[in-house]
Amino acid sequence: MQMLGMGQAVNQALREEMQRDSRIFLAGEGIGVGIHDSPMMPTYGLLEAFGPERVKDTPVSEAAIAGLAVGAAAGGLRPVVEVMFNPFFTLASDMIVNHAAKLRYLSGGKTSFPLVVRIKSGAGFGAGCQHSHNLEAWVAHCPGLKVVMPATPADAKGLLKSAIRDDNPVVFIEDMGLYFAPAEVPEGDYSIPIGKADIKRPGTDVTLVTWSKMLGVAMQAADQLAREGVDVEVVDLRTLTPLDTETILSSVRKTGRLVVLHEANRTGGFGGEIAALVMEQAFDALKAPLRRVTGPDIPVPASPPLERFYIPDAGQVIAAIKELL
Amino acid sequence: MSISTQTKLDMLRAMLLARQFEETLTELCRQPGKIHGMMILATGQEAVGAGVCAALSPEDVILTNHRSHHHLLARGADPKALMAEIFGRRTGCNKGKSGTLHLAVPEVNALCTTTIVGGGFPIATGLGFAQQYQKQEAVTVCFFGDGATSEGSFHEALNLAGLWRLPVIFVCENNGYAAAQSYAEHTPVESLAARADAYGMPGECVDGNDAPSVLEATRRARERALAGDGPTLIECMTYRWRGHGETDPQHYQPAEEIAAWKERCPIARLSGFLQASGELSDAELEDLRASAAAIVTEAVRFAEESPWPEPEEALDDVWAE
Ligand SMILES: Cc1ncc(C[n+]2csc(CCOP(=O)(O)OP(=O)(O)O)c2C)c(N)n1
């Protein structure tokens, strides 16, 4: 099977979907002619393949890019637009939060907005908090938006295809750390349903719920604990909204223990939503209090030792799990 | 007002320091593991920082962006503290929280630096409003690139500043590119200075590689602002010698274009002028160069010998106590 980084998997999904459907176009800052000339990047080579009518480099105008997607979607196209780094989403947010998410509802279900906003995110590249800020909980809080956060290249390809084919606005968040971690990706067309979590590692002792880049940390912790005789079930959410409550609840009912792991900071993070779900619907199954392992409640600092301190690691996950046993 | 020899030499000194500082950073970026994160340089644009800052008084406030080294050095920021911050050390001007991209140096009234493109405009109106409100004899300078004028914040903030006659000088560094997009690829009108008209303020286009022209335009704008006549937009025409960042292969920048602009080096321009007028001897120029080199060498030594922050220091500085 082909080995691709997540950026390459996204690239393949975009390429295949654009070949399939001429209504799809791309827009964003430097997605055609860019400052990164690397085949690992998600839009590499697409300008050459599809031309400037369908691969649109824009001015530095996030609100206009997002609004372009909203209007073009209502007008019959299927836009896939890019926000370069997650913090810049705040500039695009009026169009996505107040418009893409609400105008269908306001129309009494008569207008649709089939668009995808791809956002590059994640800490770990030393640029500091105006480039690294995981805001998935913000968007997940908005009814009318689907929020997808793949953890593997194969999932990214299949989920992006579903996102593009979906008639709703989908926020698709790619952790850039995953661009440079190649893994197996099936060739050709396949899709993965939005709203379905995936058990990346079955286990019996504790449920570890995570998503995006933190899956790697979760698997590392699970491997280490397996050597110590603790069997961890790792649930990769893949989609935050709509949330696959069934997979989470049945896992917790099986293991009786829950740890949620995310890179975003703790307060108001999506881990709280998982915790509340389990308390409401599987409280009786819990053998121990649940735990969250998250970034601390600080902006992401730039200096390497400070940034490492921010990002959750396997040691913290192992310690949290051991508290529950 | 004429420009004294002293002021011209100060501008030259500031430009030489910025050039040396950034050429050293280019070298350091080539050495693996030395510097983490992005590196965005203003090599070739030094006359903007030097010219603007030479027109300011210490009470004036500057607000800068991702390409800030030349502004901050011209403003008098400590090169050691800047370099240590770029290296991520505890002794850096922002204790390692910022790195190179958002260097804030309140000691020289560079109160807030933002790497959100367009983030500076509304804040500059706020700073200008605070100066107006408190009846201070001071202005705010907002540095930004040509690309930033594509953000909505540019239009909202300039409109407000024009409406309220705020003492703000909007200094556009038109270096021909917004990341990989050339000016013509991101803006459909030829002049950004002309946009000032739409917001009720004068707009002036100057040669951004000629420090004295930048200085004079800034002086005029500052006088207007202090007289209560409101903001000015100055468009400084210059050029980005390096890529957007140090990892950018610059494929989209024609080699002849870069070469032509290097011919118009702002440092050679001012030093040549001063030598021709007899205000600067060859030996004095060599001294200035040597002293810039010594300052930067010392800054790098200081940064490399400085301790890393302790990991838990990441938790400090979120809240005012
Ligand atoms: C809101 C926002 N969008 C995008 C970026 C990414 N970005 C950083 S600098 C830059 C280009 C800015 O061009 P310009 O304003 O002309 O300044 P220059 O880099 O040329 O100095 C872009 C797109 C950003 N930092 N912030």
XYZ file of C-alpha atoms and ligand atoms in Angstrom:
672
model
C 0.000 0.000 0.000
C 1.119 3.575 -0.614
C 2.743 5.430 2.291
C 1.562 9.033 2.554
C 1.759 11.869 5.038
C -1.546 13.451 5.964
C -0.929 16.403 3.650
C -0.402 14.002 0.756
C -3.527 12.056 1.674
C -5.527 15.285 1.717
C -3.976 16.143 -1.611
C -5.072 12.844 -3.073
C -8.617 13.262 -1.799
C -8.803 16.774 -3.248
C -7.413 15.589 -6.576
C -9.797 12.643 -6.887
C -12.825 14.672 -5.832
C -11.977 17.523 -8.200
C -11.693 15.057 -11.048
C -15.088 13.641 -10.107
C -16.995 16.905 -9.644
C -16.304 20.092 -11.585
C -18.282 22.163 -9.057
C -15.441 21.786 -6.567
C -12.950 24.623 -6.398
C -10.235 25.534 -3.896
C -9.370 28.932 -2.445
C -6.861 30.102 0.123
C -3.659 31.996 0.776
C -0.765 30.511 -1.167
C -2.530 27.244 -2.001
C -1.412 27.492 -5.629
C 1.828 29.436 -5.609
C 3.168 29.076 -2.103
C 6.158 29.594 0.122
C 6.469 25.858 0.823
C 7.527 23.964 -2.214
C 7.040 20.546 -0.689
C 5.089 17.533 -1.958
C 4.167 16.872 1.672
C 1.855 19.912 1.634
C -1.859 19.377 1.003
C -2.341 21.547 -2.082
C 0.995 20.773 -3.749
C 0.697 20.497 -7.529
C -3.050 21.161 -7.664
C -2.688 24.501 -9.443
C -0.761 22.776 -12.219
C -3.313 19.976 -12.359
C -6.519 22.011 -12.315
C -5.546 25.551 -13.322
C -6.189 28.942 -11.781
C -9.966 28.801 -12.381
C -10.304 26.044 -9.811
C -7.300 26.637 -7.554
C -7.592 30.226 -6.398
C -4.831 32.033 -4.575
C -6.437 34.838 -2.613
C -5.280 38.018 -0.923
C -4.691 37.853 2.831
C -8.407 38.080 3.570
C -9.797 35.297 5.715
C -13.255 36.837 6.007
C -13.491 37.141 2.233
C -12.245 33.584 1.731
C -14.810 32.168 4.134
C -17.583 34.332 2.718
C -16.591 33.291 -0.787
C -17.205 29.713 0.297
C -20.588 30.534 1.833
C -21.836 32.426 -1.196
C -20.408 30.051 -3.760
C -21.920 27.091 -1.911
C -25.358 28.730 -1.895
C -24.825 29.514 -5.552
C -24.328 25.922 -6.624
C -20.600 25.261 -6.211
C -18.814 23.048 -3.717
C -15.989 25.148 -2.248
C -13.072 23.774 -0.278
C -11.241 26.688 1.307
C -8.155 26.753 3.465
C -7.345 28.659 6.634
C -3.585 28.661 6.929
C -3.326 28.354 10.715
C -6.043 27.705 13.263
C -5.766 31.109 15.029
C -6.541 32.861 11.743
C -9.910 31.113 11.821
C -11.067 33.873 14.153
C -10.932 36.262 11.186
C -12.991 33.847 9.090
C -15.332 32.990 11.916
C -18.126 35.467 11.258
C -18.765 33.902 7.880
C -18.568 30.363 9.195
C -20.155 30.724 12.628
C -22.808 33.346 11.941
C -23.486 32.497 8.345
C -22.496 29.042 7.098
C -23.798 27.452 10.281
C -27.036 29.422 10.576
C -28.358 30.483 7.205
C -29.834 27.105 6.356
C -31.724 27.060 9.628
C -32.809 30.650 9.109
C -34.138 29.725 5.682
C -36.326 27.059 7.206
C -34.149 24.380 5.677
C -34.454 25.751 2.151
C -30.841 26.764 1.421
C -27.802 24.494 1.694
C -24.151 25.287 2.204
C -22.048 22.383 0.986
C -18.614 23.704 1.842
C -15.442 22.572 3.557
C -13.120 24.795 5.559
C -9.758 23.098 5.913
C -7.753 24.429 8.843
C -4.122 23.665 9.594
C -3.536 23.394 13.301
C -1.378 22.074 16.090
C 1.460 23.051 18.373
C 5.023 21.844 18.056
C 6.646 23.995 15.416
C 7.963 26.795 17.571
C 5.887 29.608 16.117
C 3.995 30.519 19.271
C 0.377 31.116 20.134
C -0.733 33.236 17.201
C 0.036 30.264 14.947
C -0.698 27.406 17.340
C -4.069 27.395 19.061
C -6.393 24.428 18.876
C -9.843 25.933 18.598
C -11.878 22.824 17.771
C -14.098 23.247 20.818
C -15.147 26.699 19.574
C -16.449 25.379 16.290
C -17.880 22.220 17.819
C -19.987 24.543 19.976
C -21.791 25.867 16.898
C -24.887 23.922 15.837
C -24.877 23.641 12.069
C -21.165 22.882 11.694
C -19.667 19.433 11.406
C -16.175 19.216 12.859
C -13.760 16.574 11.619
C -10.252 16.028 13.023
C -8.495 13.024 11.510
C -5.552 11.322 13.190
C -4.195 9.208 10.333
C -3.555 9.858 6.643
C -5.928 7.059 5.623
C -8.723 8.530 7.738
C -7.985 11.992 6.395
C -8.441 10.873 2.810
C -11.721 9.060 3.435
C -13.114 11.716 5.757
C -12.249 14.596 3.454
C -14.117 12.859 0.651
C -17.163 12.565 2.886
C -16.795 16.196 3.921
C -16.702 17.353 0.317
C -19.759 15.229 -0.544
C -21.673 16.432 2.514
C -24.352 19.069 1.950
C -23.463 20.818 5.205
C -20.584 23.080 6.163
C -17.738 20.945 7.459
C -14.745 22.255 9.382
C -11.870 19.885 8.656
C -8.906 20.352 10.970
C -5.489 18.956 10.016
C -2.677 18.833 12.553
C 0.434 19.828 10.639
C 2.610 17.496 12.691
C 0.869 14.664 10.859
C 1.944 15.946 7.446
C 5.370 14.523 8.053
C 4.423 11.113 9.497
C 3.760 8.825 6.513
C 1.441 5.861 6.980
C -0.492 3.454 4.777
C -3.279 4.945 2.682
C -5.527 2.864 0.398
C -5.359 3.736 -3.297
C -8.412 4.924 -5.179
C -11.833 5.960 -4.068
C -13.199 5.226 -0.597
C -14.961 7.318 1.990
C -15.230 7.199 5.752
C -18.499 8.354 7.283
C -18.566 11.566 9.283
C -19.841 10.972 12.795
C -18.222 7.570 13.319
C -15.450 7.117 15.852
C -12.884 4.390 15.358
C -11.429 2.025 17.921
C -7.765 2.203 17.034
C -6.794 -0.304 19.700
C -9.250 -2.587 21.470
C -8.761 -3.114 25.192
C -10.581 -4.048 28.375
C -9.204 -2.027 31.295
C -9.592 1.635 30.411
C -11.060 3.741 27.606
C -8.741 6.423 26.239
C -10.661 8.856 24.020
C -8.638 11.149 21.798
C -8.412 12.672 18.310
C -5.988 14.160 15.804
C -2.264 14.180 16.585
C -2.810 13.009 20.173
C -3.696 9.561 18.808
C 0.045 8.940 18.484
C 0.586 9.858 22.120
C -2.346 7.653 23.123
C -0.952 4.655 21.235
C 2.471 5.171 22.765
C 0.946 5.202 26.248
C -1.172 2.143 25.461
C 1.859 0.212 24.190
C 3.833 1.060 27.291
C 0.958 0.080 29.590
C 0.409 -3.169 27.685
C 3.924 -4.162 28.718
C 2.848 -3.551 32.295
C -0.285 -5.659 31.877
C -2.816 -2.856 31.442
C -5.084 -3.214 28.421
C -6.086 0.206 27.064
C -8.847 0.731 24.514
C -8.025 3.713 22.327
C -11.027 5.452 20.776
C -10.197 7.911 17.993
C -13.166 10.260 17.693
C -12.334 11.391 14.134
C -15.445 13.596 14.220
C -16.328 15.890 17.134
C -19.735 16.903 15.815
C -21.881 14.980 15.181
C -20.416 13.001 18.068
C -20.422 9.204 17.993
C -21.796 8.842 21.512
C -22.530 5.152 21.024
C -18.924 4.098 20.499
C -17.760 6.130 23.496
C -20.485 4.876 25.811
C -20.194 1.233 24.882
C -16.439 1.359 25.365
C -16.792 2.944 28.788
C -19.481 0.444 29.750
C -16.994 -2.282 28.864
C -13.908 -0.878 30.618
C -15.476 1.160 33.444
C -12.733 3.768 33.189
C -12.259 6.885 31.052
C -9.369 9.165 30.202
C -9.784 11.895 27.575
C -6.682 13.260 25.873
C -6.472 16.394 23.743
C -3.814 18.922 22.841
C -6.112 21.909 23.242
C -6.050 23.523 26.664
C -8.281 22.158 29.378
C -10.931 24.707 30.306
C -13.829 24.608 27.890
C -12.035 21.951 25.856
C -13.993 19.231 24.088
C -12.815 16.724 26.695
C -15.346 18.279 29.057
C -18.114 17.341 26.626
C -17.002 13.705 26.571
C -16.813 13.711 30.352
C -20.312 15.143 30.681
C -21.683 12.615 28.218
C -20.244 9.726 30.184
C -21.402 11.131 33.531
C -24.928 11.546 32.201
C -25.239 8.251 30.415
C -22.727 5.760 31.810
C -22.174 6.926 35.378
C -23.232 3.543 36.722
C -20.516 1.838 34.705
C -17.644 3.921 36.081
C -15.284 2.181 38.495
C -13.215 5.328 39.054
C -13.449 9.063 38.446
C -12.606 10.084 34.915
C -9.489 12.024 34.018
C -8.575 14.595 31.385
C -5.051 14.965 29.992
C -4.826 18.245 28.098
C -2.661 21.226 27.398
C -2.502 23.606 30.366
C -4.646 26.754 30.361
C -2.019 28.963 28.734
C -1.374 30.207 25.211
C 1.178 28.015 23.399
C 4.644 29.449 24.085
C 7.373 29.605 21.427
C 10.546 28.537 23.249
C 11.190 24.784 22.804
C 11.204 23.745 26.483
C 8.082 25.801 27.138
C 6.273 24.418 24.109
C 7.207 20.853 25.091
C 5.739 21.577 28.517
C 2.498 22.598 26.819
C 2.003 19.507 24.660
C 0.625 16.465 26.509
C 2.900 13.420 26.430
C 2.620 9.681 27.008
C 3.996 9.982 30.537
C 1.081 12.171 31.587
C -1.405 9.768 30.005
C 0.171 6.777 31.748
C 0.112 8.582 35.083
C -3.561 9.496 34.629
C -4.503 5.936 33.737
C -2.604 4.519 36.692
C -4.578 6.760 39.022
C -7.745 4.992 37.887
C -6.602 1.404 38.307
C 13.134 70.961 8.415
C 16.562 69.847 7.254
C 18.166 66.634 8.410
C 21.276 66.994 10.537
C 24.385 64.980 9.859
C 23.923 63.394 13.252
C 20.436 62.156 12.343
C 21.665 60.785 9.031
C 24.467 58.942 10.785
C 21.996 57.603 13.347
C 19.843 56.214 10.540
C 22.858 54.650 8.891
C 23.913 53.106 12.196
C 20.422 51.671 12.692
C 20.372 50.196 9.193
C 23.810 48.652 9.526
C 22.815 47.078 12.810
C 19.587 45.655 11.389
C 21.393 44.299 8.331
C 24.093 42.689 10.421
C 21.535 41.281 12.856
C 19.449 39.706 10.106
C 22.320 38.457 7.956
C 23.578 36.742 11.077
C 20.141 35.183 11.559
C 20.246 33.906 7.995
C 23.558 32.229 8.825
C 22.257 30.836 12.105
C 19.198 29.374 10.360
C 21.544 27.338 8.175
C 23.046 25.725 11.266
C 20.775 22.868 12.306
C 19.229 23.100 15.757
C 20.306 26.666 16.484
C 17.018 28.445 15.977
C 13.550 26.941 16.254
C 10.425 28.040 14.490
C 9.958 30.427 11.632
C 12.399 33.166 10.678
C 11.059 36.198 8.891
C 13.546 38.889 7.910
C 13.414 42.420 6.527
C 16.794 42.398 4.805
C 16.749 45.222 2.250
C 13.899 47.085 3.976
C 16.014 48.705 6.691
C 15.384 52.281 5.575
C 11.749 52.060 6.634
C 12.504 51.243 10.257
C 15.422 53.648 10.414
C 13.656 56.520 8.644
C 10.422 56.312 10.603
C 12.012 55.828 14.002
C 14.415 58.737 13.448
C 11.369 61.011 13.231
C 9.879 59.860 16.524
C 10.284 60.964 20.096
C 10.703 58.458 22.918
C 7.054 58.998 23.974
C 5.704 57.863 20.614
C 4.432 54.321 20.371
C 5.200 51.841 17.609
C 3.215 48.782 16.725
C 4.848 46.209 14.511
C 4.265 42.846 12.878
C 5.920 39.558 11.951
C 8.756 41.371 10.123
C 9.850 43.528 13.026
C 13.582 43.276 13.696
C 14.524 46.419 11.772
C 11.754 48.450 13.420
C 12.673 47.363 16.916
C 16.415 47.828 16.490
C 15.920 51.284 14.992
C 13.699 52.111 17.932
C 16.561 51.228 20.265
C 15.564 47.794 21.527
C 18.399 45.881 23.180
C 19.903 43.538 20.547
C 20.918 41.053 23.247
C 17.375 40.735 24.589
C 15.994 40.402 21.059
C 18.514 37.748 20.088
C 17.957 35.795 23.289
C 14.206 35.837 22.640
C 14.764 34.569 19.115
C 16.862 31.773 20.633
C 14.009 30.999 23.053
C 16.022 31.792 26.168
C 14.846 33.002 29.537
C 16.796 36.239 29.136
C 14.866 37.121 25.991
C 12.763 40.258 25.987
C 9.621 38.154 26.348
C 11.074 35.296 28.444
C 10.743 32.822 25.576
C 6.986 33.232 25.193
C 7.240 35.049 21.871
C 10.209 33.894 19.844
C 10.928 35.976 16.774
C 7.352 36.502 15.607
C 5.753 38.745 18.227
C 8.631 40.572 19.892
C 7.149 43.163 22.226
C 9.566 45.687 23.713
C 7.601 48.045 25.975
C 10.922 49.511 27.154
C 11.057 51.370 23.820
C 7.300 51.824 23.516
C 6.889 48.921 21.127
C 3.955 47.913 23.270
C 2.292 45.219 21.242
C 3.532 43.289 18.271
C 1.224 40.984 16.377
C 1.841 38.331 13.781
C -1.847 38.221 12.884
C -1.757 40.045 9.578
C -3.954 43.123 9.946
C -4.121 42.703 13.701
C -2.216 45.924 14.245
C -4.587 48.429 12.623
C -7.403 48.424 15.171
C -4.947 48.300 18.065
C -3.163 51.326 16.614
C -6.424 53.248 16.647
C -6.789 52.278 20.291
C -3.289 53.443 21.118
C -3.921 56.674 19.219
C -7.204 57.131 21.031
C -5.467 56.705 24.390
C -2.954 59.383 23.396
C -5.688 61.732 22.228
C -7.806 61.075 25.328
C -4.908 61.716 27.670
C -3.801 64.762 25.651
C -0.311 63.347 25.211
C 2.261 64.953 22.943
C 2.735 61.627 21.206
C 1.688 59.635 18.170
C 1.309 55.976 17.297
C 3.042 54.381 14.335
C 1.544 51.232 12.845
C 3.916 49.263 10.597
C 2.377 46.785 8.156
C 2.933 45.155 4.790
C 1.121 45.668 1.515
C -0.639 42.337 1.974
C -2.194 43.440 5.237
C -4.335 46.015 3.452
C -6.416 43.111 2.142
C -7.718 42.402 5.627
C -11.002 43.994 6.625
C -9.357 45.445 9.722
C -7.356 47.855 7.540
C -10.498 49.475 6.224
C -12.386 49.526 9.516
C -9.510 50.959 11.487
C -8.457 53.616 8.979
C -12.038 54.761 8.676
C -12.303 55.134 12.433
C -8.924 56.826 12.716
C -9.877 59.264 9.972
C -13.270 59.927 11.511
C -11.899 60.643 14.976
C -8.723 62.335 13.735
C -6.569 59.994 15.768
C -2.824 60.678 15.993
C -1.789 57.569 14.089
C 0.734 57.166 11.284
C -0.010 54.110 9.185
C 3.284 53.042 7.608
C 2.928 50.543 4.797
C 6.055 48.689 3.838
C 5.221 47.776 0.271
C 7.870 45.151 -0.378
C 6.116 43.822 -3.447
C 4.857 40.568 -1.940
C 2.388 39.107 0.514
C 4.026 35.753 1.140
C 4.130 34.172 -2.364
C 1.607 36.539 -3.952
C 3.037 39.530 -5.764
C 1.432 42.917 -5.263
C -0.443 42.729 -8.573
C -1.735 39.295 -7.607
C -3.316 40.534 -4.390
C -4.416 44.121 -5.061
C -6.238 45.514 -8.088
C -5.211 49.160 -7.706
C -1.772 50.564 -8.330
C -1.412 52.746 -5.278
C -2.106 51.874 -1.683
C -1.420 55.467 -0.669
C -4.422 56.429 -2.811
C -6.654 54.435 -0.500
C -6.080 57.068 2.193
C -8.517 59.293 0.330
C -11.348 56.931 1.128
C -10.751 57.361 4.849
C -10.332 61.104 5.015
C -6.585 61.247 5.486
C -3.632 62.178 3.304
C -1.737 59.377 1.637
C 1.844 59.729 0.575
C 4.024 57.398 -1.438
C 7.762 57.567 -0.749
C 10.902 55.764 -1.825
C 11.170 53.254 0.988
C 14.825 52.602 0.261
C 15.713 56.218 0.903
C 15.849 56.746 4.640
C 15.804 60.568 4.463
C 12.599 60.525 2.378
C 10.970 58.161 4.865
C 12.102 60.376 7.732
C 10.698 63.533 6.150
C 7.349 61.971 5.338
C 7.098 60.696 8.899
C 7.942 64.112 10.306
C 5.153 65.681 8.252
C 2.687 63.051 9.384
C 3.743 63.448 12.994
C 3.283 67.205 12.896
C -0.174 66.785 11.432
C -1.106 64.275 14.092
C 0.165 66.449 16.932
C -1.668 69.456 15.508
C -4.905 67.497 15.824
C -5.304 66.990 12.090
C -5.500 63.230 12.329
C -3.847 60.232 10.724
C -1.675 59.812 7.638
C -1.006 56.823 5.440
C 2.566 56.535 4.179
C 3.370 53.931 1.567
C 7.090 53.101 1.499
C 8.117 51.384 -1.731
C 10.749 48.783 -0.952
C 11.585 45.170 -1.637
C 11.941 41.876 0.215
C 15.392 40.497 -0.591
C 14.851 37.206 1.214
C 11.926 34.813 0.862
C 8.862 35.304 3.009
C 10.670 33.249 5.626
C 14.083 31.635 5.605
C 12.707 28.276 4.410
C 10.983 29.843 1.403
C 12.788 28.850 -1.836
C 11.565 32.102 -3.470
C 10.710 30.385 -6.769
C 8.136 33.046 -7.543
C 10.554 35.981 -7.166
C 12.400 36.590 -10.456
C 16.174 36.578 -9.969
C 16.545 39.744 -12.090
C 14.004 41.515 -9.915
C 15.934 40.655 -6.755
C 19.202 41.694 -8.364
C 17.754 45.013 -9.538
C 16.542 45.845 -6.056
C 19.846 44.859 -4.489
C 21.343 47.536 -6.719
C 19.123 49.943 -4.829
C 20.376 48.882 -1.405
C 19.183 51.425 1.167
C 22.441 51.230 3.096
C 24.683 51.787 0.081
C 22.366 54.624 -0.859
C 22.681 56.558 2.377
C 26.355 55.796 3.000
C 27.174 56.745 -0.582
C 25.286 59.987 -0.180
C 27.045 60.819 3.081
C 30.434 60.030 1.603
C 29.776 62.151 -1.454
C 28.708 65.077 0.702
C 31.781 64.702 2.863
C 29.764 63.861 5.971
C 31.265 60.395 6.286
C 34.794 59.162 5.636
C 35.698 55.638 4.550
C 37.280 55.040 7.908
C 34.180 56.211 9.751
C 32.016 53.921 7.659
C 34.310 51.021 8.504
C 34.021 51.922 12.170
C 30.234 51.911 11.954
C 30.262 48.514 10.282
C 32.681 47.104 12.808
C 30.645 48.368 15.688
C 27.420 46.823 14.272
C 29.259 43.531 13.857
C 30.573 43.675 17.414
C 27.109 44.376 18.814
C 25.598 41.420 16.960
C 28.436 39.067 17.887
C 27.916 40.021 21.495
C 24.141 39.505 21.165
C 24.608 36.003 19.765
C 27.131 35.150 22.482
C 24.721 36.405 25.122
C 21.838 34.402 23.648
C 23.810 31.185 23.304
C 25.156 31.405 26.830
C 21.769 32.246 28.314
C 19.784 29.555 30.125
C 16.646 27.974 28.742
C 13.489 28.786 30.668
C 12.380 26.128 33.136
C 9.380 24.254 31.675
C 7.001 25.434 34.424
C 7.746 29.047 33.529
C 5.305 28.433 30.698
C 2.569 28.940 33.310
C 3.695 32.469 34.203
C 2.514 35.730 32.667
C -0.981 34.724 31.567
C -2.629 37.040 34.088
C -1.892 40.464 35.506
C -1.725 39.991 39.251
C -4.530 36.743 9.671
C -3.323 36.136 9.057
N -3.437 35.539 7.858
C -2.357 34.968 7.290
C -1.155 34.993 7.906
C 0.046 34.326 7.273
N 0.941 35.344 6.766
C 1.939 35.825 7.514
S 2.731 37.076 6.782
C 1.768 36.964 5.417
C 1.979 37.889 4.271
C 1.808 39.287 4.695
O 2.180 40.125 3.666
P 2.465 41.638 3.939
O 1.390 42.190 4.810
O 2.678 42.290 2.628
O 3.780 41.676 4.811
P 5.233 41.115 4.451
O 5.248 39.699 4.882
O 5.449 41.287 2.998
O 6.152 41.943 5.273
C 0.831 35.971 5.563
C -0.171 35.620 4.550
C -1.084 35.613 9.167
N 0.066 35.632 9.881
N -2.167 36.188 9.711
